[in-house]
PDB file of C-alpha atoms in Angstrom:
ATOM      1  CA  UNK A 212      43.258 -62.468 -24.352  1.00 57.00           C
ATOM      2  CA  UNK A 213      43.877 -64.436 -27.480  1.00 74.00           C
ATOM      3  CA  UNK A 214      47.558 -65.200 -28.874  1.00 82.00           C
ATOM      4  CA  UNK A 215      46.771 -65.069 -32.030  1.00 85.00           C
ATOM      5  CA  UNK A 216      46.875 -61.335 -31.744  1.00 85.00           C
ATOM      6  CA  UNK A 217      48.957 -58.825 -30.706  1.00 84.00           C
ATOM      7  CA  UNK A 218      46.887 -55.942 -28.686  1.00 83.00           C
ATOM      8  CA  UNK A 219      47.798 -52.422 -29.573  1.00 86.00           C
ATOM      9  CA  UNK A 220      45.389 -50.258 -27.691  1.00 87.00           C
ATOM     10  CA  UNK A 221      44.293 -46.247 -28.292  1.00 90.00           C
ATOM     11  CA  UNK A 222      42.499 -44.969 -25.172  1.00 91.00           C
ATOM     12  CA  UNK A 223      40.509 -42.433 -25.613  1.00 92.00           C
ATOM     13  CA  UNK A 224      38.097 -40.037 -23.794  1.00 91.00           C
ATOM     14  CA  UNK A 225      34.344 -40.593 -22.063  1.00 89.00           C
ATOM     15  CA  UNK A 226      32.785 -37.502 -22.215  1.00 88.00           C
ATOM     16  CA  UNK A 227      29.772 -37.481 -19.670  1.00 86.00           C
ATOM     17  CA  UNK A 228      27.506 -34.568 -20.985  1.00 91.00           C
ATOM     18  CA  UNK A 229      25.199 -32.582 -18.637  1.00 93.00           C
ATOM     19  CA  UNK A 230      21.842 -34.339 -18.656  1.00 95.00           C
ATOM     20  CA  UNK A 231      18.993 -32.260 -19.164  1.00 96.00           C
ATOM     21  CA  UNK A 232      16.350 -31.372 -16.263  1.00 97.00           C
ATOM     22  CA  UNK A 233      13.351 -28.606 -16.303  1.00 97.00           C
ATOM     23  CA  UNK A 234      12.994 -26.130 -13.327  1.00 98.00           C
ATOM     24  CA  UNK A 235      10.024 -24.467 -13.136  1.00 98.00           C
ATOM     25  CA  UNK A 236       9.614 -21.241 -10.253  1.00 98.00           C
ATOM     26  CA  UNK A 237       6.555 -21.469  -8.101  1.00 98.00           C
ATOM     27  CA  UNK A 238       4.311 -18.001  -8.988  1.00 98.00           C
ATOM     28  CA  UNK A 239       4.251 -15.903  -5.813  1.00 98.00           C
ATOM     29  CA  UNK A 240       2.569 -12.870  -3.938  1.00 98.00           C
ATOM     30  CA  UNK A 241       3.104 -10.367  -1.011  1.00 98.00           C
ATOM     31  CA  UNK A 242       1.756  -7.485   0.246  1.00 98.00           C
ATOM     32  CA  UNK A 243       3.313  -4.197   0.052  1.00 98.00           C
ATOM     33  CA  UNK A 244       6.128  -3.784   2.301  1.00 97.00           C
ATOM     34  CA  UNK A 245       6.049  -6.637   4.188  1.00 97.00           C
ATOM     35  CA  UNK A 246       8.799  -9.754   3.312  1.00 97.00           C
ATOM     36  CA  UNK A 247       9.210 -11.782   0.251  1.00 97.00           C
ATOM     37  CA  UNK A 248       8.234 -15.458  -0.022  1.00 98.00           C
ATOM     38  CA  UNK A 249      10.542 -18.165   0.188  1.00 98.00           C
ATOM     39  CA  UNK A 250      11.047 -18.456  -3.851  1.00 98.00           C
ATOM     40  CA  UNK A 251      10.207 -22.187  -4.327  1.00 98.00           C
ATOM     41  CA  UNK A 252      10.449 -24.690  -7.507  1.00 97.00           C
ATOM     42  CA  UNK A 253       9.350 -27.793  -8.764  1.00 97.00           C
ATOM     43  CA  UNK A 254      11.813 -29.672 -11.222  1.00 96.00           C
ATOM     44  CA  UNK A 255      11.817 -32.782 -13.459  1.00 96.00           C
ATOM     45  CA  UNK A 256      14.731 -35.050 -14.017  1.00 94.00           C
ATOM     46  CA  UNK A 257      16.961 -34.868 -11.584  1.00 95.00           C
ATOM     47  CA  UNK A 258      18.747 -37.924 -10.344  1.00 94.00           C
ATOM     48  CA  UNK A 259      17.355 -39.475  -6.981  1.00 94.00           C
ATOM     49  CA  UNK A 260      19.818 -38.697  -4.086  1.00 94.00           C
ATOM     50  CA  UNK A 261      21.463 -35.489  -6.541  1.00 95.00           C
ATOM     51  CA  UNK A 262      20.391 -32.093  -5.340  1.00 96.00           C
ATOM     52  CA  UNK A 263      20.388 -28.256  -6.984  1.00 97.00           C
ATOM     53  CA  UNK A 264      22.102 -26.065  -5.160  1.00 97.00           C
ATOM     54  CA  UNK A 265      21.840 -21.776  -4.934  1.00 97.00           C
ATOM     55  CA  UNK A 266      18.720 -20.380  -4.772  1.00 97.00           C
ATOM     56  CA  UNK A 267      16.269 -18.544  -7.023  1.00 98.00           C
ATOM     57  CA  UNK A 268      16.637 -14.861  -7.400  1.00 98.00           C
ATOM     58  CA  UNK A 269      14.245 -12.078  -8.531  1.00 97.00           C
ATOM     59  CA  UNK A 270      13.893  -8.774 -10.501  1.00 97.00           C
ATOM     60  CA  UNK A 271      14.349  -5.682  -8.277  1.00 96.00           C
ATOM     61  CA  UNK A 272      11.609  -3.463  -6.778  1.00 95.00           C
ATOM     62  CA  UNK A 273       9.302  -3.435  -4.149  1.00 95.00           C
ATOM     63  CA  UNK A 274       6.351  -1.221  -5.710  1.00 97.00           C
ATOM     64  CA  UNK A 275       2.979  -2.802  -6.520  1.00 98.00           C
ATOM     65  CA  UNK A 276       3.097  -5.365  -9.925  1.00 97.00           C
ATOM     66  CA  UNK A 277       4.599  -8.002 -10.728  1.00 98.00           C
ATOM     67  CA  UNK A 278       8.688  -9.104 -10.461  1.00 98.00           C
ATOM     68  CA  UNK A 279       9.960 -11.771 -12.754  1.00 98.00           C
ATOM     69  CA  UNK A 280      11.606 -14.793 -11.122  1.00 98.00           C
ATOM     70  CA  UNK A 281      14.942 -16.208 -12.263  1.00 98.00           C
ATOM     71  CA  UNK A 282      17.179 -18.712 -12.006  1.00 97.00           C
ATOM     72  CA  UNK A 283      19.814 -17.101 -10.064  1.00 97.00           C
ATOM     73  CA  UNK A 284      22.373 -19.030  -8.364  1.00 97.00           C
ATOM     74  CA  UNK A 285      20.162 -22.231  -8.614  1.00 97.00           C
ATOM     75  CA  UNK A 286      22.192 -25.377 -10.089  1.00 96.00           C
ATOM     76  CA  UNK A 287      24.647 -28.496 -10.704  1.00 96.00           C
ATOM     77  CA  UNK A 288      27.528 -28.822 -12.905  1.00 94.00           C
ATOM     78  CA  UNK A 289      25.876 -32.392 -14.145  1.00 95.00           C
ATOM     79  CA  UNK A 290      22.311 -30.618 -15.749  1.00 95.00           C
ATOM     80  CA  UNK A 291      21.538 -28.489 -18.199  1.00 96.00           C
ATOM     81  CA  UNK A 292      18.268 -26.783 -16.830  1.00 97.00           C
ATOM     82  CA  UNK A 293      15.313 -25.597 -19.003  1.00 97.00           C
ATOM     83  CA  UNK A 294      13.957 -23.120 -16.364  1.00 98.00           C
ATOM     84  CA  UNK A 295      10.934 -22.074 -16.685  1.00 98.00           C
ATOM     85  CA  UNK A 296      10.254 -18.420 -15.017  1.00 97.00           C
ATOM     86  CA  UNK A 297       7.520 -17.166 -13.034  1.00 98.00           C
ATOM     87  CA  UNK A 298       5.993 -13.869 -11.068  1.00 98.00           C
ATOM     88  CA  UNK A 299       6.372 -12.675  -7.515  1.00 98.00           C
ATOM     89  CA  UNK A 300       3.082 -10.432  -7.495  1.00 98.00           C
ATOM     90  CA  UNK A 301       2.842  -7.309  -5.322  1.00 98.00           C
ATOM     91  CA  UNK A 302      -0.155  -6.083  -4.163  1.00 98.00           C
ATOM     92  CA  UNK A 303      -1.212  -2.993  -2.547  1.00 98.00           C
ATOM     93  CA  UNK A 304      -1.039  -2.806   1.263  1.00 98.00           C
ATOM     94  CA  UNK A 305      -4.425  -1.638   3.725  1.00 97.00           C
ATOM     95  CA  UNK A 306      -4.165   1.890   5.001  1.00 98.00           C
ATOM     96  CA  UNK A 307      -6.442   3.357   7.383  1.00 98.00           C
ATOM     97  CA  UNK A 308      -7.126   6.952   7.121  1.00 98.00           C
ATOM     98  CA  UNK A 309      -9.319   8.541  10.085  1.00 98.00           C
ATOM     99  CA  UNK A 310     -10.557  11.865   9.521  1.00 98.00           C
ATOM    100  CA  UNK A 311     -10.637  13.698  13.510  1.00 98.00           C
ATOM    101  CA  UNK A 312     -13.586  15.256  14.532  1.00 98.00           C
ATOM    102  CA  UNK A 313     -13.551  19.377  14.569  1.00 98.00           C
ATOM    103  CA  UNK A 314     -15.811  22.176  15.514  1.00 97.00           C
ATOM    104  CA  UNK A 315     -16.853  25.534  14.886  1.00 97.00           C
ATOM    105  CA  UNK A 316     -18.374  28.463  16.040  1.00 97.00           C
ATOM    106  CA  UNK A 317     -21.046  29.979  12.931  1.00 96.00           C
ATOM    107  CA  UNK A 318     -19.487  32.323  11.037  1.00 94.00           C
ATOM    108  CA  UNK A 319     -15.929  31.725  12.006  1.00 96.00           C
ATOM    109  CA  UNK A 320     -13.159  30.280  10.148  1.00 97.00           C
ATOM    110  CA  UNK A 321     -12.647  26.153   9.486  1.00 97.00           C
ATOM    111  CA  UNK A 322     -10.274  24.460  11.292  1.00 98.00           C
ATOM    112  CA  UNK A 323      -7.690  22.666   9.623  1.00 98.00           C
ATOM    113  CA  UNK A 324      -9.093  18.969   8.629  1.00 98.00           C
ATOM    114  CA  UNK A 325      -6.810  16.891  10.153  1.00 98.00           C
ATOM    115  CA  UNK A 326      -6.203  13.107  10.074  1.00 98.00           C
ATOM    116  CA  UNK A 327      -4.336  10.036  11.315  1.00 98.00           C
ATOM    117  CA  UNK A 328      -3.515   7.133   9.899  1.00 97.00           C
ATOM    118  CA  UNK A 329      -2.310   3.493  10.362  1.00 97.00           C
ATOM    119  CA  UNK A 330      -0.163   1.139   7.577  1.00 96.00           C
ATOM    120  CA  UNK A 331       2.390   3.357   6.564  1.00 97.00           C
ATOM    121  CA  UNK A 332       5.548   2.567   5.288  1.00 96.00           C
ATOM    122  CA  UNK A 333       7.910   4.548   7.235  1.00 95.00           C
ATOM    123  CA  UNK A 334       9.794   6.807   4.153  1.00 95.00           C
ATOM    124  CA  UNK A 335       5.861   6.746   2.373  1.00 97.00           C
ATOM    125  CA  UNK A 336       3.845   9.981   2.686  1.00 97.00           C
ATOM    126  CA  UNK A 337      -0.006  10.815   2.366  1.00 98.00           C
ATOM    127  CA  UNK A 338      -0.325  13.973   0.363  1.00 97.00           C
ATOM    128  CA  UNK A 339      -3.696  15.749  -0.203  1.00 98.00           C
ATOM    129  CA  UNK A 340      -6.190  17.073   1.802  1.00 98.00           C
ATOM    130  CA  UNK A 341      -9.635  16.442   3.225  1.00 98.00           C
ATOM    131  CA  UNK A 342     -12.884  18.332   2.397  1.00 97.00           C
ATOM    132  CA  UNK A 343     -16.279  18.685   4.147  1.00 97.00           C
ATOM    133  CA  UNK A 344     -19.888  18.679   3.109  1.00 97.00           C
ATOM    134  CA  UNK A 345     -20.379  22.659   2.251  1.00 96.00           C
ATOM    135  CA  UNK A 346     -22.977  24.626   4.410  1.00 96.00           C
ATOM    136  CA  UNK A 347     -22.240  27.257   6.980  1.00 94.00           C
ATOM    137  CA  UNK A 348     -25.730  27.036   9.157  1.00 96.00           C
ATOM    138  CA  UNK A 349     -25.193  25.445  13.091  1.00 97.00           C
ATOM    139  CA  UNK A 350     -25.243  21.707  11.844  1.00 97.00           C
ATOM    140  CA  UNK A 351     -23.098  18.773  11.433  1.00 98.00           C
ATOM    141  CA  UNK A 352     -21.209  18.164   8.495  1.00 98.00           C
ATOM    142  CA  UNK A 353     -18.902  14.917   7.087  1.00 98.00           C
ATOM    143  CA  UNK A 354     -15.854  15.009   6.780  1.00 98.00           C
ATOM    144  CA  UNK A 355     -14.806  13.248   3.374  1.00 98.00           C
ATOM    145  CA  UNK A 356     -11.520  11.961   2.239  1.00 97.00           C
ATOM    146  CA  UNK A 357     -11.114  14.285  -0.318  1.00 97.00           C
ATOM    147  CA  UNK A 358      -8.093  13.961  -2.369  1.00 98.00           C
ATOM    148  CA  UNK A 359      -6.216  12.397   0.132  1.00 98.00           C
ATOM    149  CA  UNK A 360      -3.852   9.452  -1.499  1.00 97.00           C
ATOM    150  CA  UNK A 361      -0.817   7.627  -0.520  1.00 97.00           C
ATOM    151  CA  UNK A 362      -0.231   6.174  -4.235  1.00 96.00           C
ATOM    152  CA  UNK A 363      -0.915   3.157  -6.418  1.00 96.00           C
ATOM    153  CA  UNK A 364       0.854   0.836  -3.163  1.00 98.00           C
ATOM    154  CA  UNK A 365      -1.908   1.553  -0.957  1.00 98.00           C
ATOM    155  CA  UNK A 366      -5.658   1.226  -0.736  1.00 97.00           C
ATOM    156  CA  UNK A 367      -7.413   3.777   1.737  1.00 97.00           C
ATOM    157  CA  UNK A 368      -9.674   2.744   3.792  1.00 97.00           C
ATOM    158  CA  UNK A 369     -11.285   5.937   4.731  1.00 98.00           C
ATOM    159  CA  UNK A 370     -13.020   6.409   8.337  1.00 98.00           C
ATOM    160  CA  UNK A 371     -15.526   9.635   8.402  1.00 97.00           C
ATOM    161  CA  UNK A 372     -15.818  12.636  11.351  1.00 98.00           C
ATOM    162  CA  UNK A 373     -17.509  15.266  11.455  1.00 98.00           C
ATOM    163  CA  UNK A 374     -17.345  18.919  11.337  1.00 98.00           C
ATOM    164  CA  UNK A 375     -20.006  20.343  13.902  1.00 98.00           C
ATOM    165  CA  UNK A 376     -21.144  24.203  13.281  1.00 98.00           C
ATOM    166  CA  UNK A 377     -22.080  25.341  16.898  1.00 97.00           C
ATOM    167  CA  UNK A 378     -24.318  28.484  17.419  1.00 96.00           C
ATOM    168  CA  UNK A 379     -22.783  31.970  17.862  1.00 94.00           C
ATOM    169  CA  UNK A 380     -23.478  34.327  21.201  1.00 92.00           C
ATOM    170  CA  UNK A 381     -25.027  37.024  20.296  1.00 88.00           C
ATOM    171  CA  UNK A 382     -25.737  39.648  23.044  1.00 90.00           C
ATOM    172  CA  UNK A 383     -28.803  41.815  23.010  1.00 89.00           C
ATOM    173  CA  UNK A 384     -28.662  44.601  24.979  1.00 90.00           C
ATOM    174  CA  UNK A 385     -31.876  46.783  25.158  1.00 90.00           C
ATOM    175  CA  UNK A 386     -31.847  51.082  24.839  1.00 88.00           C
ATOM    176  CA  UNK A 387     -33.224  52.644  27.684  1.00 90.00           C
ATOM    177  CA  UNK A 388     -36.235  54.620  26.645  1.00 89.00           C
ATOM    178  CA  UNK A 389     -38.185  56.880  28.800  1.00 89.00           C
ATOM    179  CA  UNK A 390     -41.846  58.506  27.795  1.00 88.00           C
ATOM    180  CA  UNK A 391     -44.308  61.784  29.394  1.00 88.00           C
ATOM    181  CA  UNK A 392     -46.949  60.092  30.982  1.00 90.00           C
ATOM    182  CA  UNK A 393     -49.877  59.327  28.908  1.00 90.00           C
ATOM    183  CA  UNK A 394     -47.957  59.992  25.768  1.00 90.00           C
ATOM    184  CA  UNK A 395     -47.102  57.236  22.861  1.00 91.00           C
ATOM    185  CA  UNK A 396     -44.497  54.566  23.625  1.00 91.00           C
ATOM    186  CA  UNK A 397     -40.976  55.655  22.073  1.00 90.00           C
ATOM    187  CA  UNK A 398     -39.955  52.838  19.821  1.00 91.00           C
ATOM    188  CA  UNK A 399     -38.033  49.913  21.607  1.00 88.00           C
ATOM    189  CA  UNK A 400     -34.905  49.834  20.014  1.00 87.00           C
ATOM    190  CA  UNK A 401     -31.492  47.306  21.089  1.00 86.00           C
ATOM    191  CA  UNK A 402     -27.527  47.050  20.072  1.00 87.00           C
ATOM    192  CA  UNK A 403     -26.540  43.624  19.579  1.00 82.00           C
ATOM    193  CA  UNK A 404     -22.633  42.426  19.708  1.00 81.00           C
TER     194      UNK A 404
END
């Protein structure tokens, strides 16, 4: 305040400009079908006491690989964030395939190989089938996976049985024979069924 002068005063504007801050998404990983990870970050510059608010987001799909991470919702109207993305990683999920024992009679007809199995997403399917070590003779004989797959989500871990060749009744039954004394012996001869 000086009377010398007479004040005339222009007001004018303060502009407060977003300050800049870096977020940077924490990588991540889950197994097949089970439930993502909290999607966490680390960030540099923020204010003390000032917060972010939202939350991350991430690409769609649930199939083994990798998902990007983005920013999503995440922010405040007083930063301008450098985010820096990362990876929620999928990896493939245990299945347990047991192969159940069978049996046969020799010279009859396989069964059907059949299996169960544990870790399935309900909606997934197995597809393939099982084989067996070849041979036909009364024996026992593995039961291998085969080509038995559930897809690139899964890893099979394959329990063996096996396929046990039991002997066949045969019946014998003898011809009667019948001879004049002190003549030869007819030939012994038999019908099997």
């Amino acid at each position: 305040d000086n009377s010398n002068y007479v004040i005339t005063f222009t007001a004018d504007d303060l502009t407060v400009i977003a300050k800049a801050i870096t977020v940077t998404a924490d990588a991540k990983t889950k197994v097949y079908d089970s439930t993502d990870p909290a999607l966490t970050y680390t960030q540099t510059g923020l204010k003390s006491g000032d917060s972010l608010t939202g939350s991350l987001a991430r690409d769609s799909g649930e199939d083994v690989g990798t998902h990007a991470i983005r920013l999503g919702t995440l922010g405040n109207t007083n930063y301008s964030i450098t985010f820096n993305s990362a990876n929620l990683t999928v990896t493939v999920k245990a299945l347990t395939v047991t192969a159940d024992a069978k049996s046969k009679v020799y010279d009859s007809a396989d069964p059907a190989l059949t299996y169960t199995s544990t870790g399935l997403k309900t909606g997934d399917s197995i597809t393939g089938s099982l084989d067996r070590t070849t041979g036909e003779s009364v024996g026992t004989y593995a039961i291998n996976q085969g080509t038995v797959s559930a897809g690139s989500n899964y890893t099979i871990s394959y329990v063996s049985a096996d396929l046990t060749v039991t002997a066949k009744t045969l019946t014998v039954t003898a011809d009667a024979k019948s001879k004049v004394y002190d003549s030869a012996d007819p030939a012994l001869t038999y019908m099997s069924t």
